[in-house]
Every structure is written in structure tokens, then in C-alpha cells.
Short mmCIF file of C-alpha atoms and ligand atoms in Angstrom, two decimals:
data_model
loop_
_atom_site.label_atom_id
_atom_site.label_comp_id
_atom_site.label_asym_id
_atom_site.label_seq_id
_atom_site.Cartn_x
_atom_site.Cartn_y
_atom_site.Cartn_z
CA MET Y 9 -18.47 -2.74 2.92
CA VAL Y 10 -15.79 -0.11 2.80
CA LEU Y 11 -12.68 -1.36 4.48
CA THR Y 12 -10.90 1.27 6.46
CA ASP Y 13 -7.34 0.29 6.88
CA PRO Y 14 -6.60 0.73 10.59
CA LYS Y 15 -3.03 1.57 9.66
CA ILE Y 16 -4.05 4.61 7.65
CA GLN Y 17 -5.44 7.05 10.15
CA SER Y 18 -6.07 10.65 9.19
CA GLU Y 19 -2.88 11.71 10.96
CA ASP Y 20 -0.99 9.37 8.65
CA ARG Y 21 -2.68 10.97 5.68
CA SER Y 22 -1.47 14.45 6.52
CA LEU Y 23 1.98 13.05 7.26
CA ASP Y 24 1.85 11.34 3.84
CA LEU Y 25 1.24 14.69 2.20
CA THR Y 26 4.05 16.47 4.03
CA LEU Y 27 6.60 13.76 3.37
CA ARG Y 28 5.58 12.66 -0.10
CA PRO Y 29 8.58 12.69 -2.47
CA GLN Y 30 8.23 15.53 -4.99
CA VAL Y 31 10.83 14.44 -7.54
CA TRP Y 32 12.12 11.07 -8.74
CA ALA Y 33 15.41 11.47 -6.89
CA GLU Y 34 13.53 11.62 -3.60
CA TYR Y 35 11.65 8.40 -4.34
CA ILE Y 36 13.94 5.84 -2.77
CA GLY Y 37 14.15 2.21 -3.97
CA GLN Y 38 11.82 0.33 -6.35
CA GLU Y 39 14.53 0.83 -8.96
CA ALA Y 40 13.14 -1.51 -11.63
CA VAL Y 41 9.70 0.09 -11.47
CA LYS Y 42 11.16 3.60 -11.66
CA LYS Y 43 13.32 2.68 -14.65
CA ASN Y 44 10.38 1.25 -16.55
CA LEU Y 45 8.18 4.22 -15.78
CA LYS Y 46 10.80 6.73 -16.87
CA ILE Y 47 11.16 5.00 -20.25
CA LEU Y 48 7.39 4.85 -20.65
CA ILE Y 49 7.08 8.54 -19.86
CA GLN Y 50 9.90 9.62 -22.16
CA ALA Y 51 8.60 7.52 -25.05
CA ALA Y 52 5.08 8.89 -24.68
CA GLN Y 53 6.38 12.45 -24.43
CA GLU Y 54 8.43 12.02 -27.60
CA ARG Y 55 5.33 10.77 -29.42
CA GLY Y 56 3.22 13.52 -27.91
CA GLU Y 57 0.73 11.00 -26.59
CA PRO Y 58 -0.61 10.28 -23.11
CA ILE Y 59 0.99 7.26 -21.45
CA GLU Y 60 -0.92 4.00 -21.51
CA HIS Y 61 -2.94 2.78 -18.53
CA LEU Y 62 -0.94 1.53 -15.55
CA LEU Y 63 -1.60 -0.71 -12.58
CA PHE Y 64 0.41 -0.68 -9.33
CA TYR Y 65 -0.05 -3.36 -6.73
CA GLY Y 66 1.47 -4.27 -3.39
CA PRO Y 67 0.83 -3.77 0.33
CA ALA Y 68 -0.38 -0.42 1.69
CA GLY Y 69 2.12 2.35 2.33
CA LEU Y 70 4.76 1.21 -0.17
CA GLY Y 71 4.44 4.23 -2.46
CA LYS Y 72 1.80 3.50 -5.12
CA THR Y 73 0.01 6.83 -4.77
CA THR Y 74 3.31 8.65 -4.61
CA LEU Y 75 4.36 7.09 -7.92
CA ALA Y 76 1.15 8.24 -9.57
CA HIS Y 77 1.78 11.80 -8.35
CA LEU Y 78 5.35 11.69 -9.64
CA ILE Y 79 4.19 10.56 -13.08
CA ALA Y 80 1.65 13.40 -13.24
CA LYS Y 81 4.32 15.86 -12.20
CA GLU Y 82 6.78 14.59 -14.79
CA LEU Y 83 4.13 14.88 -17.49
CA ARG Y 84 3.06 18.28 -16.16
CA THR Y 85 -0.49 17.11 -16.19
CA GLN Y 86 -3.39 17.17 -13.77
CA MET Y 87 -4.22 14.15 -11.67
CA LYS Y 88 -7.73 13.45 -10.46
CA VAL Y 89 -7.86 11.11 -7.48
CA THR Y 90 -10.64 8.75 -6.55
CA SER Y 91 -11.04 5.23 -5.21
CA GLY Y 92 -12.96 2.05 -6.02
CA PRO Y 93 -15.47 2.33 -3.16
CA ALA Y 94 -16.08 6.03 -3.90
CA ILE Y 95 -17.47 5.24 -7.36
CA GLU Y 96 -20.80 3.76 -6.37
CA ARG Y 97 -23.02 4.58 -9.29
CA VAL Y 98 -22.59 4.78 -13.05
CA GLY Y 99 -23.31 8.49 -12.76
CA ASP Y 100 -20.31 8.92 -10.42
CA LEU Y 101 -17.99 7.42 -13.00
CA ALA Y 102 -19.61 9.33 -15.86
CA SER Y 103 -19.11 12.61 -14.07
CA ILE Y 104 -15.46 11.83 -13.28
CA LEU Y 105 -14.70 10.77 -16.86
CA THR Y 106 -16.51 13.62 -18.57
CA ASN Y 107 -14.65 16.14 -16.40
CA LEU Y 108 -11.23 14.93 -17.53
CA SER Y 109 -9.14 17.08 -19.85
CA ALA Y 110 -6.83 15.78 -22.55
CA GLY Y 111 -3.71 14.20 -21.03
CA ASP Y 112 -5.11 14.01 -17.49
CA ILE Y 113 -4.31 11.15 -15.18
CA LEU Y 114 -7.15 9.48 -13.36
CA PHE Y 115 -5.90 7.71 -10.24
CA ILE Y 116 -8.18 5.03 -8.80
CA ASP Y 117 -7.00 3.68 -5.46
CA GLU Y 118 -8.38 0.38 -4.11
CA ALA Y 119 -9.27 -0.63 -7.65
CA HIS Y 120 -10.27 -4.12 -6.47
CA ARG Y 121 -13.32 -2.52 -4.87
CA LEU Y 122 -14.82 -1.25 -8.13
CA ASN Y 123 -18.16 -2.90 -8.64
CA LYS Y 124 -18.81 -5.01 -11.75
CA LEU Y 125 -21.23 -2.54 -13.34
CA ILE Y 126 -18.69 0.25 -13.07
CA GLU Y 127 -15.96 -2.01 -14.44
CA GLU Y 128 -18.05 -2.72 -17.51
CA ILE Y 129 -18.51 0.96 -18.27
CA LEU Y 130 -14.83 1.49 -17.71
CA TYR Y 131 -13.72 -1.04 -20.35
CA PRO Y 132 -14.79 0.94 -23.46
CA ALA Y 133 -13.67 4.14 -21.76
CA LEU Y 134 -10.18 2.70 -21.41
CA GLU Y 135 -10.03 1.07 -24.80
CA SER Y 136 -11.76 3.38 -27.23
CA ARG Y 137 -12.27 6.41 -25.01
CA SER Y 138 -15.99 6.24 -25.33
CA LEU Y 139 -18.57 6.30 -22.63
CA ASP Y 140 -21.80 4.42 -23.24
CA ILE Y 141 -24.59 5.54 -20.97
CA VAL Y 142 -28.12 4.21 -20.92
CA ILE Y 143 -30.68 6.93 -20.37
CA GLY Y 144 -34.20 6.12 -19.25
CA LYS Y 145 -35.79 2.77 -18.51
CA GLY Y 146 -37.88 0.18 -20.32
CA PRO Y 147 -38.86 0.64 -23.96
CA SER Y 148 -37.89 4.31 -24.01
CA ALA Y 149 -34.33 3.57 -22.81
CA ARG Y 150 -31.61 4.62 -25.20
CA THR Y 151 -27.87 4.55 -25.18
CA ILE Y 152 -25.84 7.63 -25.76
CA GLN Y 153 -22.19 7.50 -26.57
CA LEU Y 154 -19.87 10.24 -25.41
CA ASP Y 155 -16.33 10.69 -26.64
CA LEU Y 156 -13.76 11.14 -23.90
CA PRO Y 157 -10.51 13.05 -24.09
CA PRO Y 158 -7.30 10.99 -24.21
CA PHE Y 159 -6.48 10.20 -20.58
CA THR Y 160 -4.44 7.71 -18.57
CA LEU Y 161 -5.83 5.53 -15.83
CA VAL Y 162 -3.39 4.73 -13.06
CA ALA Y 163 -4.94 2.20 -10.71
CA ALA Y 164 -3.59 0.89 -7.43
CA THR Y 165 -4.55 -2.16 -5.43
CA THR Y 166 -3.39 -4.12 -2.44
CA ARG Y 167 -5.22 -7.21 -3.74
CA ILE Y 168 -4.46 -7.87 -7.38
CA ALA Y 169 -6.04 -11.32 -7.24
CA LEU Y 170 -9.43 -9.68 -6.70
CA LEU Y 171 -9.23 -7.68 -9.92
CA SER Y 172 -11.22 -9.28 -12.72
CA SER Y 173 -9.07 -10.51 -15.57
CA PRO Y 174 -10.81 -8.33 -18.19
CA LEU Y 175 -9.93 -5.29 -16.09
CA ARG Y 176 -6.38 -6.46 -15.55
CA SER Y 177 -5.87 -6.89 -19.27
CA ARG Y 178 -6.74 -3.23 -19.90
CA PHE Y 179 -3.51 -1.94 -18.33
CA SER Y 180 -1.62 -1.82 -21.59
CA GLY Y 181 1.16 0.37 -20.18
CA GLY Y 182 2.08 -2.26 -17.63
CA THR Y 183 1.37 -3.84 -14.27
CA PHE Y 184 3.99 -3.15 -11.63
CA ARG Y 185 4.49 -4.82 -8.29
CA LEU Y 186 5.89 -2.77 -5.44
CA ASP Y 187 8.01 -4.75 -3.03
CA PHE Y 188 8.83 -4.23 0.61
CA TYR Y 189 11.88 -1.98 1.05
CA SER Y 190 15.27 -3.00 2.37
CA GLU Y 191 16.40 -1.76 5.77
CA GLU Y 192 18.97 0.49 4.06
CA GLU Y 193 16.27 2.10 1.93
CA ILE Y 194 14.02 2.63 4.92
CA LYS Y 195 16.93 4.30 6.75
CA LYS Y 196 17.34 6.76 3.87
CA ILE Y 197 13.62 7.51 3.95
CA ILE Y 198 13.74 8.16 7.70
CA GLU Y 199 16.75 10.43 7.26
CA ARG Y 200 14.99 12.46 4.61
CA SER Y 201 11.75 12.67 6.61
CA ALA Y 202 13.64 13.78 9.73
CA LYS Y 203 15.20 16.60 7.73
CA ILE Y 204 11.83 17.76 6.42
CA LEU Y 205 10.26 17.62 9.89
CA GLY Y 206 13.27 19.37 11.44
CA ILE Y 207 14.08 16.44 13.74
CA GLU Y 208 17.61 16.12 15.14
CA ILE Y 209 18.21 12.38 15.02
CA ASP Y 210 21.27 10.15 15.31
CA ASN Y 211 22.15 6.97 13.41
CA GLY Y 212 21.27 4.71 16.32
CA ALA Y 213 17.72 6.03 16.39
CA ILE Y 214 17.39 5.81 12.60
CA GLU Y 215 18.47 2.18 12.72
CA GLU Y 216 16.14 1.31 15.58
CA ILE Y 217 13.12 2.84 13.83
CA ALA Y 218 14.07 1.29 10.47
CA LYS Y 219 14.26 -2.20 11.98
CA ARG Y 220 10.71 -1.96 13.27
CA SER Y 221 9.11 -0.25 10.26
CA ARG Y 222 7.69 -3.35 8.53
CA PHE Y 223 9.90 -2.46 5.52
CA THR Y 224 7.21 0.13 4.74
CA PRO Y 225 7.80 3.88 4.24
CA ARG Y 226 4.46 4.95 5.69
CA VAL Y 227 5.13 3.00 8.88
CA ALA Y 228 8.68 4.38 9.09
CA ASN Y 229 7.35 7.93 8.92
CA ARG Y 230 4.72 7.25 11.54
CA LEU Y 231 7.19 5.70 13.98
CA LEU Y 232 9.65 8.54 13.41
CA LYS Y 233 6.98 11.00 14.39
CA ARG Y 234 6.00 9.02 17.49
CA ALA Y 235 9.63 8.79 18.59
CA ARG Y 236 10.05 12.53 18.02
CA ASP Y 237 7.01 13.22 20.23
CA PHE Y 238 8.52 11.03 22.93
CA ALA Y 239 11.89 12.80 22.83
CA GLN Y 240 10.16 16.19 22.84
CA VAL Y 241 8.08 15.39 25.91
CA GLU Y 242 11.30 14.27 27.62
CA LYS Y 243 12.78 17.65 26.64
CA ALA Y 244 15.56 16.06 24.61
CA ALA Y 245 17.07 18.08 21.76
CA LEU Y 246 18.43 14.98 20.02
CA LEU Y 247 16.39 11.91 19.15
CA ASN Y 248 18.87 9.17 19.98
CA LYS Y 249 18.69 5.39 20.12
CA ASP Y 250 17.60 5.33 23.75
CA PHE Y 251 14.57 7.55 23.12
CA ALA Y 252 13.69 5.62 19.97
CA VAL Y 253 13.79 2.29 21.82
CA ARG Y 254 11.71 3.63 24.69
CA ALA Y 255 9.15 5.19 22.35
CA LEU Y 256 8.81 1.99 20.33
CA GLU Y 257 8.53 -0.12 23.47
CA LEU Y 258 5.76 2.14 24.68
CA LEU Y 259 3.97 1.50 21.40
CA GLU Y 260 4.52 -2.22 22.00
CA ILE Y 261 6.31 -2.66 18.71
CA ASP Y 262 8.84 -5.42 19.06
CA LEU Y 263 12.23 -5.91 17.45
CA ALA Y 264 10.74 -7.55 14.38
CA GLY Y 265 8.28 -4.68 13.95
CA LEU Y 266 5.34 -6.74 15.18
CA GLU Y 267 2.47 -4.96 16.89
CA ASN Y 268 -0.01 -6.45 19.35
CA THR Y 269 -2.38 -7.64 16.65
CA ASP Y 270 0.39 -9.39 14.71
CA ARG Y 271 1.45 -11.22 17.84
CA MET Y 272 -2.15 -12.04 18.72
CA ILE Y 273 -2.66 -13.59 15.27
CA LEU Y 274 0.44 -15.74 15.67
CA GLU Y 275 -0.44 -16.69 19.25
CA THR Y 276 -3.92 -17.70 18.12
CA ILE Y 277 -2.63 -19.94 15.33
CA ILE Y 278 -0.20 -21.54 17.76
CA SER Y 279 -2.34 -21.86 20.90
CA LYS Y 280 -5.80 -22.45 19.54
CA PHE Y 281 -5.01 -24.33 16.35
CA GLY Y 282 -1.84 -26.21 17.20
CA GLY Y 283 0.20 -24.08 14.80
CA GLY Y 284 -2.26 -24.52 11.94
CA PRO Y 285 -3.28 -25.02 9.26
CA VAL Y 286 -6.27 -22.84 10.04
CA GLY Y 287 -8.63 -21.31 7.49
CA LEU Y 288 -8.79 -17.54 7.16
CA SER Y 289 -12.44 -17.27 8.25
CA THR Y 290 -11.82 -19.34 11.36
CA LEU Y 291 -8.74 -17.30 12.19
CA ALA Y 292 -10.69 -14.07 11.71
CA ALA Y 293 -13.45 -15.26 14.03
CA ALA Y 294 -10.94 -16.40 16.66
CA THR Y 295 -9.05 -13.09 16.63
CA SER Y 296 -12.11 -10.82 16.17
CA GLU Y 297 -10.43 -9.21 13.17
CA GLU Y 298 -11.93 -8.73 9.71
CA LYS Y 299 -10.82 -11.33 7.20
CA GLU Y 300 -9.83 -8.55 4.81
CA THR Y 301 -7.78 -6.77 7.47
CA ILE Y 302 -5.82 -9.91 8.22
CA GLU Y 303 -5.19 -10.50 4.54
CA GLU Y 304 -4.34 -6.92 3.59
CA VAL Y 305 -2.71 -5.45 6.66
CA TYR Y 306 -1.13 -8.13 8.82
CA GLU Y 307 -0.50 -11.17 6.70
CA PRO Y 308 1.75 -9.66 3.98
CA TYR Y 309 4.32 -8.61 6.56
CA LEU Y 310 4.08 -11.82 8.59
CA MET Y 311 4.65 -13.75 5.37
CA GLN Y 312 7.52 -11.48 4.39
CA LEU Y 313 9.17 -12.27 7.72
CA GLY Y 314 8.52 -15.96 7.13
CA PHE Y 315 6.39 -16.21 10.30
CA ILE Y 316 3.36 -17.66 8.57
CA GLU Y 317 2.83 -19.63 5.42
CA ARG Y 318 -0.24 -20.05 3.30
CA THR Y 319 -1.07 -23.62 2.41
CA PRO Y 320 -4.09 -24.97 0.53
CA ARG Y 321 -5.56 -25.97 3.90
CA GLY Y 322 -4.95 -22.64 5.62
CA ARG Y 323 -2.41 -20.57 7.51
CA VAL Y 324 0.48 -22.21 9.33
CA ALA Y 325 2.82 -20.70 11.92
CA THR Y 326 6.44 -21.44 11.00
CA ARG Y 327 9.35 -22.40 13.20
CA ARG Y 328 10.50 -18.78 13.11
CA ALA Y 329 7.19 -17.64 14.59
CA TYR Y 330 7.61 -20.02 17.53
CA GLU Y 331 11.17 -18.81 18.03
CA HIS Y 332 10.16 -15.16 17.88
CA LEU Y 333 7.43 -15.62 20.46
CA GLY Y 334 9.68 -17.80 22.61
CA ARG Y 335 7.23 -20.67 22.43
CA PRO Y 336 8.31 -24.30 22.71
CA ARG Y 337 8.42 -25.89 19.35
CA PRO Y 338 6.36 -28.94 18.49
CA ALA Y 339 8.10 -31.89 16.81
CA GLU Y 340 10.22 -30.82 13.84
CA SER Y 341 8.31 -33.10 11.51
CA SER Y 342 5.15 -31.07 11.88
CA PHE Y 343 6.72 -28.05 10.23
CA LEU Y 344 6.56 -27.28 6.59
CA ALA Y 345 9.82 -27.40 4.70
P1 LIG W 415 0.44 3.58 -1.05
O1 LIG W 415 -0.28 4.38 -2.07
O2 LIG W 415 1.18 2.42 -1.64
O3 LIG W 415 -0.40 3.16 0.12
P2 LIG W 415 1.84 6.08 -0.55
O4 LIG W 415 2.30 6.42 -1.93
O5 LIG W 415 0.66 6.82 -0.04
O6 LIG W 415 1.59 4.50 -0.43
O7 LIG W 415 3.10 6.25 0.42
C1 LIG W 415 2.98 6.50 1.80
C2 LIG W 415 3.99 7.50 2.24
O8 LIG W 415 5.25 6.83 2.34
C3 LIG W 415 4.25 8.66 1.25
O9 LIG W 415 3.56 9.80 1.52
C4 LIG W 415 5.72 8.96 1.42
O10 LIG W 415 5.89 9.90 2.46
C5 LIG W 415 6.30 7.65 1.83
N1 LIG W 415 6.94 6.95 0.71
C6 LIG W 415 6.40 5.96 -0.04
N2 LIG W 415 7.28 5.48 -0.92
C7 LIG W 415 8.41 6.19 -0.74
C8 LIG W 415 9.71 6.15 -1.36
N3 LIG W 415 10.01 5.27 -2.32
N4 LIG W 415 10.65 7.04 -0.94
C9 LIG W 415 10.36 7.91 0.06
N5 LIG W 415 9.17 7.98 0.69
C10 LIG W 415 8.20 7.13 0.30
#
């Protein structure tokens, strides 16, 4: 199954392209990751070698793809982009790898969706830059070995736990976690995006959008655009706090940045399962959402807010979740610490 993230619609994709930071200075936040990458790049450049393979992980929309583009730009090299589910057959991978030029970056998004067979072909390609392909079947089958040019794999995943450990160990350049952004950082991103899109916006509106952006740049950009549309339809020249609030209310995004589905997940845990614990599969069935969507799209933010906790026996709604939804709280003792 190919999971399509409901949060990444095609409109978001074109917005991503327009607003993608083009130089390091425009890439806000993630300071530790940036620092490490800059050293890695400089050292490799001084040695005249390609950088070693890198893995980025963290929730969708935090800037993993953007980082890969920035690295390619800094190295003045080409980047070929593909994704785990797009590489179905060995031939797909062989054709991608044999079309690389020396120094190229190969970016594989959703790396946790690479199938095992593909992974196994990838190992020698990453380690010794050789591609072993079996041609033919049965007794006449033979293996040919192709040498590959020196290249760098940059992989991204929202689910690092699903990556096999042999694959994980191949990222000799480093594995970097991207964290949710602070509200201040999101405000800067909104300010920059508004400039690029030619939106007149005041600080009140920036703050309002930032607060409800799930600490995620992609969401911030999407909400900015929605609020701009709203102000435009109302024939307002300036996007101010009032328009931002009204636009966000229309989208049913609350003050904590929760959307309908987030609230429905919390309500379900509270109403149908007494606040939990409830197993993921049961929760998915009760909310009619895919298990993967809950885990990849909704849960990371709900956990970041401290609204749900994962326990060995399942998901639990916390005291904060009850407070946020204005639900009466069960006895204190039933809450986790
Ligand atoms: P991911 O690959 O993690 O899903 P992307 O790299 O596609 O995320 O980022 C989504 C969009 O969010 C980008 O196109 C860009 O406009 C914006 N963005 C992401 N990270 C940053 C950042 N650090 N500073 C400014 N904008 C960012």
C-alpha cells in the first residue's frame, strides 16, 4: 500500500516549491543539524570527495527534503529524487543507480517503504559502489557486477523505527533528527513566506497563524495561504489578526492547532475507551482512519502537545487533552504521571 499523506495535497507541493529556502540563511531553525551538515560538506569539499550517506528523520513537513536540496546546491551537484514506494522492482533501482554521475546526490523519500529485496541490492551499492544484478533464471542465471560512480544517498523517513538496522547502519555520514519548530521560528518562516507571496500581513496575524501551525513549516505556509485567500475575498488589503482568526475558525483549526480529525481521535479515546489505554488498531477501527495515518500524521503532534501518551498497553489521553476539550476529568489517580 502506498500511503498518501492527507496533509500533503498537490497544492501543498507547489507551495513547497515556491517557498522552499534556496540558501542556508533562509533555512530557519534546526541549528544543530545545520551546523553538522556544514562541517560535513566543508570537510568533504576539502578532500574532494562526495559526502557520506545521510539519513534525516522526523514528522512530515519539517524540512527534510529542503535540507537535501540545500546540500546539493552547496555542493553544486545534481540531485535525483525518488521515494521508497516508487522503487518497486530491482530494475527500477538499477536504472536509477546506473544513471547517476560522479558526485550526484540520490534522495530517497519515505525510505521506510523500500522493500527488502531493494534494500539488499542497495547495501553493496552504498558500501562498495557496486551493483550486483542477476540476469536470467534457473541454471542459466548469472550475476553481473556493475561499478557505480561515487554518489551520496540522502534518505528521509517519518518512521525511523521501520528502517531495518542493516540499512540504518549504512548512513555513515550521520543520522539526523528534525524537531518541531518553536513558535518564534515559525513566525519567521511565515514572515518570509508572506514576503515571497506578496502578502501584506501584520504581527497579530503572523502570531495567530504561527500558534496554530503544528510547529511545522509546511502547515504554516498552508495556513498563511488560506488566510490570504480569506482576506482577499473580503477585499482587505492587509491580512490582520481578525482575518487570520476568522479564516482559521472557518477551517476549524483550534487554538492549539488541532483539526477535526485530531479532536475526533482524542474524543474517541476519551468517550469510547474511558481515556485509554487503547491499542492503535482498535483506535484506527473506531475512528475509521488508517493506522499509519494516525501514527505518522496525527499522533506526533498530539504527543508533542502532551495530549496523548504511548504506553505499552496503548494510547492514553492525558489530563491536558481533557482540559483542552473541556471534558470533565476522571479521578486524578487514573492519569499517568
Ligand atoms: P519534509 O521533506 O520534511 O516533509 P519539506 O522539506 O518538503 O519537508 O518542507 C516543507 C516546506 O516547508 C518547504 O517547502 C519549505 O517551504 C518549508 N520549510 C521547511 N523547513 C523550513 C525551514 N527550516 N525554514 C523555512 N522554511 C522551511
